[in-house]
CSV table of C-alpha atoms and ligand atoms in Angstrom, one decimal:
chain,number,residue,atom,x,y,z
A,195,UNK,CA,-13.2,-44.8,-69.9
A,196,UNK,CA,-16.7,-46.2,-68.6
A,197,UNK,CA,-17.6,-44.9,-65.4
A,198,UNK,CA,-19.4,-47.2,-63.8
A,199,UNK,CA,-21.9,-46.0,-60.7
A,200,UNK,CA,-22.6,-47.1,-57.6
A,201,UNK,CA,-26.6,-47.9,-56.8
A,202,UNK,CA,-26.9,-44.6,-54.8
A,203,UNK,CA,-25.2,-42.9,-57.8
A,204,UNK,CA,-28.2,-44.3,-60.3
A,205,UNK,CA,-30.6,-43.7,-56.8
A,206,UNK,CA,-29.6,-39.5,-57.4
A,207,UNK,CA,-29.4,-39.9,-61.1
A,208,UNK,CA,-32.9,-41.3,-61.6
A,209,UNK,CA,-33.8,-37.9,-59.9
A,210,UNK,CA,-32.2,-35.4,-62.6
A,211,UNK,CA,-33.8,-38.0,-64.8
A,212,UNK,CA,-37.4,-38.1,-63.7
A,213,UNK,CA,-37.0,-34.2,-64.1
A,214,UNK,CA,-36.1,-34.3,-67.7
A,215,UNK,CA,-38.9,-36.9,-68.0
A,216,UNK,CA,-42.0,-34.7,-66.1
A,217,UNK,CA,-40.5,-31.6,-68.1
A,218,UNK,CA,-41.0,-33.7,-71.3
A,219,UNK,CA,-44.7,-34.3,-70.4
A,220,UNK,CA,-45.1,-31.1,-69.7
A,221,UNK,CA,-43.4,-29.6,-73.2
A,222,UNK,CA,-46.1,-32.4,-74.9
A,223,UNK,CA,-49.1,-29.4,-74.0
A,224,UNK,CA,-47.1,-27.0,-75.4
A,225,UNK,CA,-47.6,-28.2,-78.9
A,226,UNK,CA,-49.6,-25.7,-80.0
A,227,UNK,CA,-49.9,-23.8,-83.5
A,228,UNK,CA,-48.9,-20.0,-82.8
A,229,UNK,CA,-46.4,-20.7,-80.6
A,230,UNK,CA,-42.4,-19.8,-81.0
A,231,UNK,CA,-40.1,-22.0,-80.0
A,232,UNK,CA,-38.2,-19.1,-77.3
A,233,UNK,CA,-41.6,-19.3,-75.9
A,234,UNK,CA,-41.1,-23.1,-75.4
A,235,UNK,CA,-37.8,-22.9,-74.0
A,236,UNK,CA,-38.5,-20.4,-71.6
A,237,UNK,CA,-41.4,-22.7,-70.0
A,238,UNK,CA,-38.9,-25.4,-70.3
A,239,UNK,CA,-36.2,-23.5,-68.0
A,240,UNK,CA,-39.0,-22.2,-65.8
A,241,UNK,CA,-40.2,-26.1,-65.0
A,242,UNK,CA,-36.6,-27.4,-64.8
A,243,UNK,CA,-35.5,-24.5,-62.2
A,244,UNK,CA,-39.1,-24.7,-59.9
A,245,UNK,CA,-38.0,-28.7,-59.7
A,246,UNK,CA,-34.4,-27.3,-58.1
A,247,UNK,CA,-32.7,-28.5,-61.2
A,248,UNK,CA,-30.5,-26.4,-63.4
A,249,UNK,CA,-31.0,-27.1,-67.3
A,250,UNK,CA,-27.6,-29.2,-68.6
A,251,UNK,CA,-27.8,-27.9,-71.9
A,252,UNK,CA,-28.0,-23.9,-70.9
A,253,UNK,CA,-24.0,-22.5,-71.7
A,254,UNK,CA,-23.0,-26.2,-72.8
A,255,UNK,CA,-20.5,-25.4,-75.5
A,256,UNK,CA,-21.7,-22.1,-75.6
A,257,UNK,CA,-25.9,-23.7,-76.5
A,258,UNK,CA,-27.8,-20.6,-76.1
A,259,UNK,CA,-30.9,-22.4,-74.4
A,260,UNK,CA,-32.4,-24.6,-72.3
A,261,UNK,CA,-33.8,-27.4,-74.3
A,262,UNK,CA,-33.1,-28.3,-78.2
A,263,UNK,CA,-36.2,-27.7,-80.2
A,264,UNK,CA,-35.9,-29.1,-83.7
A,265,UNK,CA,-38.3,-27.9,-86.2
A,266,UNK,CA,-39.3,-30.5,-89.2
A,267,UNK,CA,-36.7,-31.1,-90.9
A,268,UNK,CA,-34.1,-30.1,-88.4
A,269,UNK,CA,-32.6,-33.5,-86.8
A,270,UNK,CA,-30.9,-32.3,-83.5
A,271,UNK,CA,-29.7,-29.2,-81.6
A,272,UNK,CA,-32.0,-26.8,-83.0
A,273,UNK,CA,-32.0,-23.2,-81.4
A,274,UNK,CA,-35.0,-21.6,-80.1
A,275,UNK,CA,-36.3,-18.4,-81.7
A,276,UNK,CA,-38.5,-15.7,-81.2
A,277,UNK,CA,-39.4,-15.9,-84.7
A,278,UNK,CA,-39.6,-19.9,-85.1
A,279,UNK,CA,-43.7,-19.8,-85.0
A,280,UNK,CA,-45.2,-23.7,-84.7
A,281,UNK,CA,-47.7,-24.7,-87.5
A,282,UNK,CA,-50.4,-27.7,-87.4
A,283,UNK,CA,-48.6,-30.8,-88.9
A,284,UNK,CA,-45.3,-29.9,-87.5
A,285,UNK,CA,-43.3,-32.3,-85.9
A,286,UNK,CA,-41.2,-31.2,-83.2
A,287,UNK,CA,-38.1,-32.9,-81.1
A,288,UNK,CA,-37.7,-31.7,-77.5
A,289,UNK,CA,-34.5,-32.7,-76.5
A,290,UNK,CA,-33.5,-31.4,-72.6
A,291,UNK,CA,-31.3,-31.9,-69.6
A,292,UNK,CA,-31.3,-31.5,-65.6
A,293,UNK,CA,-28.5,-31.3,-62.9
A,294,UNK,CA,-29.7,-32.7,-59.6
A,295,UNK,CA,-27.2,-33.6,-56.9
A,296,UNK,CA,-24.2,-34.0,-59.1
A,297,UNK,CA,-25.8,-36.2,-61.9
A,298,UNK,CA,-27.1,-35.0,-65.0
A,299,UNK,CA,-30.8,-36.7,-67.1
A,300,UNK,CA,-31.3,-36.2,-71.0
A,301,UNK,CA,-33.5,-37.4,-73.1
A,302,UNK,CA,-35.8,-36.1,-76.0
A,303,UNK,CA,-39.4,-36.4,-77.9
A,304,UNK,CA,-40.3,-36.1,-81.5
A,305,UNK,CA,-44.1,-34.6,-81.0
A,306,UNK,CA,-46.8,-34.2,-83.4
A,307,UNK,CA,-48.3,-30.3,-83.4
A,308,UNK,CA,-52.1,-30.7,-83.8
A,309,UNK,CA,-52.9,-33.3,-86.7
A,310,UNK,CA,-49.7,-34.9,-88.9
A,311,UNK,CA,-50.2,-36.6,-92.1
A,312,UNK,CA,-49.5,-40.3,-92.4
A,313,UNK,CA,-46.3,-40.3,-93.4
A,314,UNK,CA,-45.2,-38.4,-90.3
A,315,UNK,CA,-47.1,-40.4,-87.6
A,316,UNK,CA,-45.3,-43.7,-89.0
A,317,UNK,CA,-42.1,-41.9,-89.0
A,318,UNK,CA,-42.9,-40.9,-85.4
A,319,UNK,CA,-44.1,-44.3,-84.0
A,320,UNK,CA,-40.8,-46.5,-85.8
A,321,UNK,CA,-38.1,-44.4,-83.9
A,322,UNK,CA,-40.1,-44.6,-80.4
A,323,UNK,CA,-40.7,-48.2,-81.3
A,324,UNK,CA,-36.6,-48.1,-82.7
A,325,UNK,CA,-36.3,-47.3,-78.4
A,326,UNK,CA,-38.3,-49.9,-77.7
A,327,UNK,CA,-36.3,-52.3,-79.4
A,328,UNK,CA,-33.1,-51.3,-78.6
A,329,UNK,CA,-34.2,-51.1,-74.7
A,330,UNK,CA,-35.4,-54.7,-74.9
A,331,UNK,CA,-32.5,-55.9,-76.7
A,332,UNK,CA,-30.0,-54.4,-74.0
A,333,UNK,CA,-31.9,-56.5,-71.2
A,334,UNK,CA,-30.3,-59.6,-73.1
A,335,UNK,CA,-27.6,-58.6,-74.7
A,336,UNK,CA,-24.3,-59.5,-73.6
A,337,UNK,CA,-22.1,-56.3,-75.7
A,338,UNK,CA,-24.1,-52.9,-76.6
A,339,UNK,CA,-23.3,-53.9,-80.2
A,340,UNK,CA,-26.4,-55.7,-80.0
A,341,UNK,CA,-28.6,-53.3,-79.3
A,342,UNK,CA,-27.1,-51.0,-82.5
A,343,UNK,CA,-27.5,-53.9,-84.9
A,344,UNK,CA,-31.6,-54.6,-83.6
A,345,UNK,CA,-32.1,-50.9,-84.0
A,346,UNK,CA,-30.8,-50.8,-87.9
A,347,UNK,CA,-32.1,-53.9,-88.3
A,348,UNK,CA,-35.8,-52.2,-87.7
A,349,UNK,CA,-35.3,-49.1,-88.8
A,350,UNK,CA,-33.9,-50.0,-92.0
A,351,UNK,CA,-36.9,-53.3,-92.6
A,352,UNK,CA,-39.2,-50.3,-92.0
A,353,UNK,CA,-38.0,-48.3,-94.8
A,354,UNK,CA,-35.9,-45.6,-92.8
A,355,UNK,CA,-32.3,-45.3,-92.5
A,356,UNK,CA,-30.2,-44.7,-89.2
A,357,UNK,CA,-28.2,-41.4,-88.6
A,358,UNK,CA,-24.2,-42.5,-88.1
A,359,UNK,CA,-22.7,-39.0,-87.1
A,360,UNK,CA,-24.6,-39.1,-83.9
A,361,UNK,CA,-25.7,-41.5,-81.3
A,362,UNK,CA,-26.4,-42.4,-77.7
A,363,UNK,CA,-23.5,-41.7,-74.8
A,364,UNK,CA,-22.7,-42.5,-71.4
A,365,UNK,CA,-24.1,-40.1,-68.9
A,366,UNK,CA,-23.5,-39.4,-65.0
A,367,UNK,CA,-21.3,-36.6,-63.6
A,368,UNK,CA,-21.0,-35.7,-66.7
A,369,UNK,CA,-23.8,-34.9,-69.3
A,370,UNK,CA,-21.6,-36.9,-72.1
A,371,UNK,CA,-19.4,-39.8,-70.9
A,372,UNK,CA,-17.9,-43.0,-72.6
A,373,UNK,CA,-19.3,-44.8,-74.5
A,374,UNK,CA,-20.6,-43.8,-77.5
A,375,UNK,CA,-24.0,-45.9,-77.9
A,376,UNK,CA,-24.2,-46.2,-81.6
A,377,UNK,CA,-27.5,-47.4,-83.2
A,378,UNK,CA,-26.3,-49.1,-85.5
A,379,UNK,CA,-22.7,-52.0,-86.0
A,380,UNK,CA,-22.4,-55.3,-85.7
A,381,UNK,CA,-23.8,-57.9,-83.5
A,382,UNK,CA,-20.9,-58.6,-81.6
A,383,UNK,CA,-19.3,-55.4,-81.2
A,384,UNK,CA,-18.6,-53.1,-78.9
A,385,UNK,CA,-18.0,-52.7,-74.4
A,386,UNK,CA,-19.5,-55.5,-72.5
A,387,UNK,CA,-22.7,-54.6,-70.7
A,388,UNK,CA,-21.6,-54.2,-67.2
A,389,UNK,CA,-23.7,-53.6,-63.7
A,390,UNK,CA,-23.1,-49.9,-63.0
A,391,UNK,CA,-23.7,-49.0,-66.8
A,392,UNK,CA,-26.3,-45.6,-67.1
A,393,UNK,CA,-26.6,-45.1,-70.7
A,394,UNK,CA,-28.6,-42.0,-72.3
A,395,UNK,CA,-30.6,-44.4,-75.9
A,396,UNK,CA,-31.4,-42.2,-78.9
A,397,UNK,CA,-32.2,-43.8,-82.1
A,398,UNK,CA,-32.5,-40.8,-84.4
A,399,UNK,CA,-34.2,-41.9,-87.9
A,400,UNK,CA,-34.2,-40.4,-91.1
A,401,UNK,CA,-37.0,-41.0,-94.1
A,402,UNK,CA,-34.3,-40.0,-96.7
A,403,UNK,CA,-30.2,-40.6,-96.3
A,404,UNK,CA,-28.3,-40.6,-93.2
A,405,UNK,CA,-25.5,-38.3,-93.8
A,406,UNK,CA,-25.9,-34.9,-92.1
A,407,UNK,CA,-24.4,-31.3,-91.7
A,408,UNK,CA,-24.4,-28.5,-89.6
A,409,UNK,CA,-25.8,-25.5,-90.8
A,410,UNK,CA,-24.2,-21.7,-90.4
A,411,UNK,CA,-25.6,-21.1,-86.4
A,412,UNK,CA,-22.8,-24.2,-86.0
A,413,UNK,CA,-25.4,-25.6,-83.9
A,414,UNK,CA,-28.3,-26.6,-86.2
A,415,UNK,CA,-28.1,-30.0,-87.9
A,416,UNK,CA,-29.9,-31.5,-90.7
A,417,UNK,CA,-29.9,-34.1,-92.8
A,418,UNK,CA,-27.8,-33.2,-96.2
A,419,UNK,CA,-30.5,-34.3,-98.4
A,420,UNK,CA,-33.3,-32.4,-95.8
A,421,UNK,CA,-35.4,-35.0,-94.7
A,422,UNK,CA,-37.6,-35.4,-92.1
A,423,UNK,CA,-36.4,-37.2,-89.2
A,424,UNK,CA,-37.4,-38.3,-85.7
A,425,UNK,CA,-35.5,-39.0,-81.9
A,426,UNK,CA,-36.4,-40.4,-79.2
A,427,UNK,CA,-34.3,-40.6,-75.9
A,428,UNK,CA,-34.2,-42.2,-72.6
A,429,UNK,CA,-31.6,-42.8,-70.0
A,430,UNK,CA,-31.1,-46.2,-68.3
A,431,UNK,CA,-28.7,-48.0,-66.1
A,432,UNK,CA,-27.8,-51.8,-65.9
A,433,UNK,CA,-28.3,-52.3,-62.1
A,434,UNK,CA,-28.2,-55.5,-60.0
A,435,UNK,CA,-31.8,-56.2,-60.4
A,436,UNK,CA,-31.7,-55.6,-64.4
A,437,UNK,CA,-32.0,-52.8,-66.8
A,438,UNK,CA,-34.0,-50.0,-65.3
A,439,UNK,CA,-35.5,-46.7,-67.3
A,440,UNK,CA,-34.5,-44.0,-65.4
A,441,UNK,CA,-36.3,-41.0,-67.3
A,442,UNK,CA,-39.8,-42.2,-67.7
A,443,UNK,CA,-42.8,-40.7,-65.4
B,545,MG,MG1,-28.2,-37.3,-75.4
């Protein structure tokens, strides 16, 4: 079921949000050769807790950490580690959650580490873009189907494909509600868009296949074929006055 939220709902939302989006900004600095990923997360949790928030993903389903830091070719819900080391040319999602007042933000970054080859920059600026375009195409669309189909539709013109087994949700009270928001489908698929919607948007891209798995930590996930991939995530809500970004600083 959809839960649709009242405008001082999405007023104390937008705060856990704007949290998630500063601590992203922040984790952007971090990007640094040398550094492990435990010592990422641990800035991460220290940022989220000074701003009053606690981090949504710490104990969710048992997730050892604060934020997901996915390495390369890891696609989503990768673990830090004391003895993951960064390396110029890396490319590394941040992927992170606040509670604040009852609502919960998430969204996530694909950064560069230092200098990335060619192929890895395009790969990087399609999926933000891939947001871009399914953020626009949710201000006029009539059924989130739309948005899915202009996401493949770019993704797969540019030469990429579109990861299936994961996608974008409903978020609020909870940090995963109805509906799935998948980035890909048909045109005229899926719920109607509705005033009250909040939505967390996260085309994730692959250069190789889309098919994934989840590797022995039953956490990690990559793509079967080990590609490198990208995500980008916001959250937004439909309110009276349009669609509004809720996790951008
Ligand atoms: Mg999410």
């Amino acid at each position: 079921m959809i839960k649709l939220k009242r405008e001082k709902d999405i007023n104390a939302m937008e705060k856990a949000s704007k949290i998630v989006g500063e601590t992203l900004e922040m984790s952007r600095e971090l990007m640094q050769p040398g550094i492990t990923t435990w010592e990422i997360d641990k800035k991460i949790e220290e940022f989220i807790r000074k701003k009053g928030a606690i981090p949504s993903f710490k104990g969710y389903q048992g997730f050892p950490a604060s934020a997901c830091i996915s390495v390369n070719e890891v696609l989503i819900h990768g673990i830090p580690s004391k003895n993951r080391y960064l390396e110029e040319g890396d490319i590394v999602t941040i992927d992170v959650g606040a509670y604040l007042g009852g609502f919960h933000g998430d969204a996530a970054r694909t950064y560069p580490v230092g200098t990335i080859n060619e192929d890895k920059k395009r790969l990087l600026e399609t999926t933000s873009q891939a947001l871009e375009i399914g953020i626009e195409a949710l201000k006029k669309a009539s059924r989130l189907g739309e948005m899915g189909y202009e996401i493949q539709q770019f993704v797969e013109n540019s030469g990429y494909s579109v990861i299936r087994d994961f996608g974008g949700h409903g978020i609020g009270r909870e940090m995963h509600e109805d509906p799935f928001v998948p980035n890909f489908g048909e045109k005229n698929s899926g719920p109607k868009i509705r005033t009250g919607m909040t939505l967390a948007i996260e085309p994730m891209i692959s250069m190789g296949e889309y098919p994934t798995m989840i590797l022995e930590d039953g956490w990690t996930v990559v793509n079967i074929d080990h590609s490198l991939n990208a995500h980008f995530e916001d959250d937004i809500a439909i309110t009276k006055d349009g669609l509004k970004i809720l996790s951008r600083v």
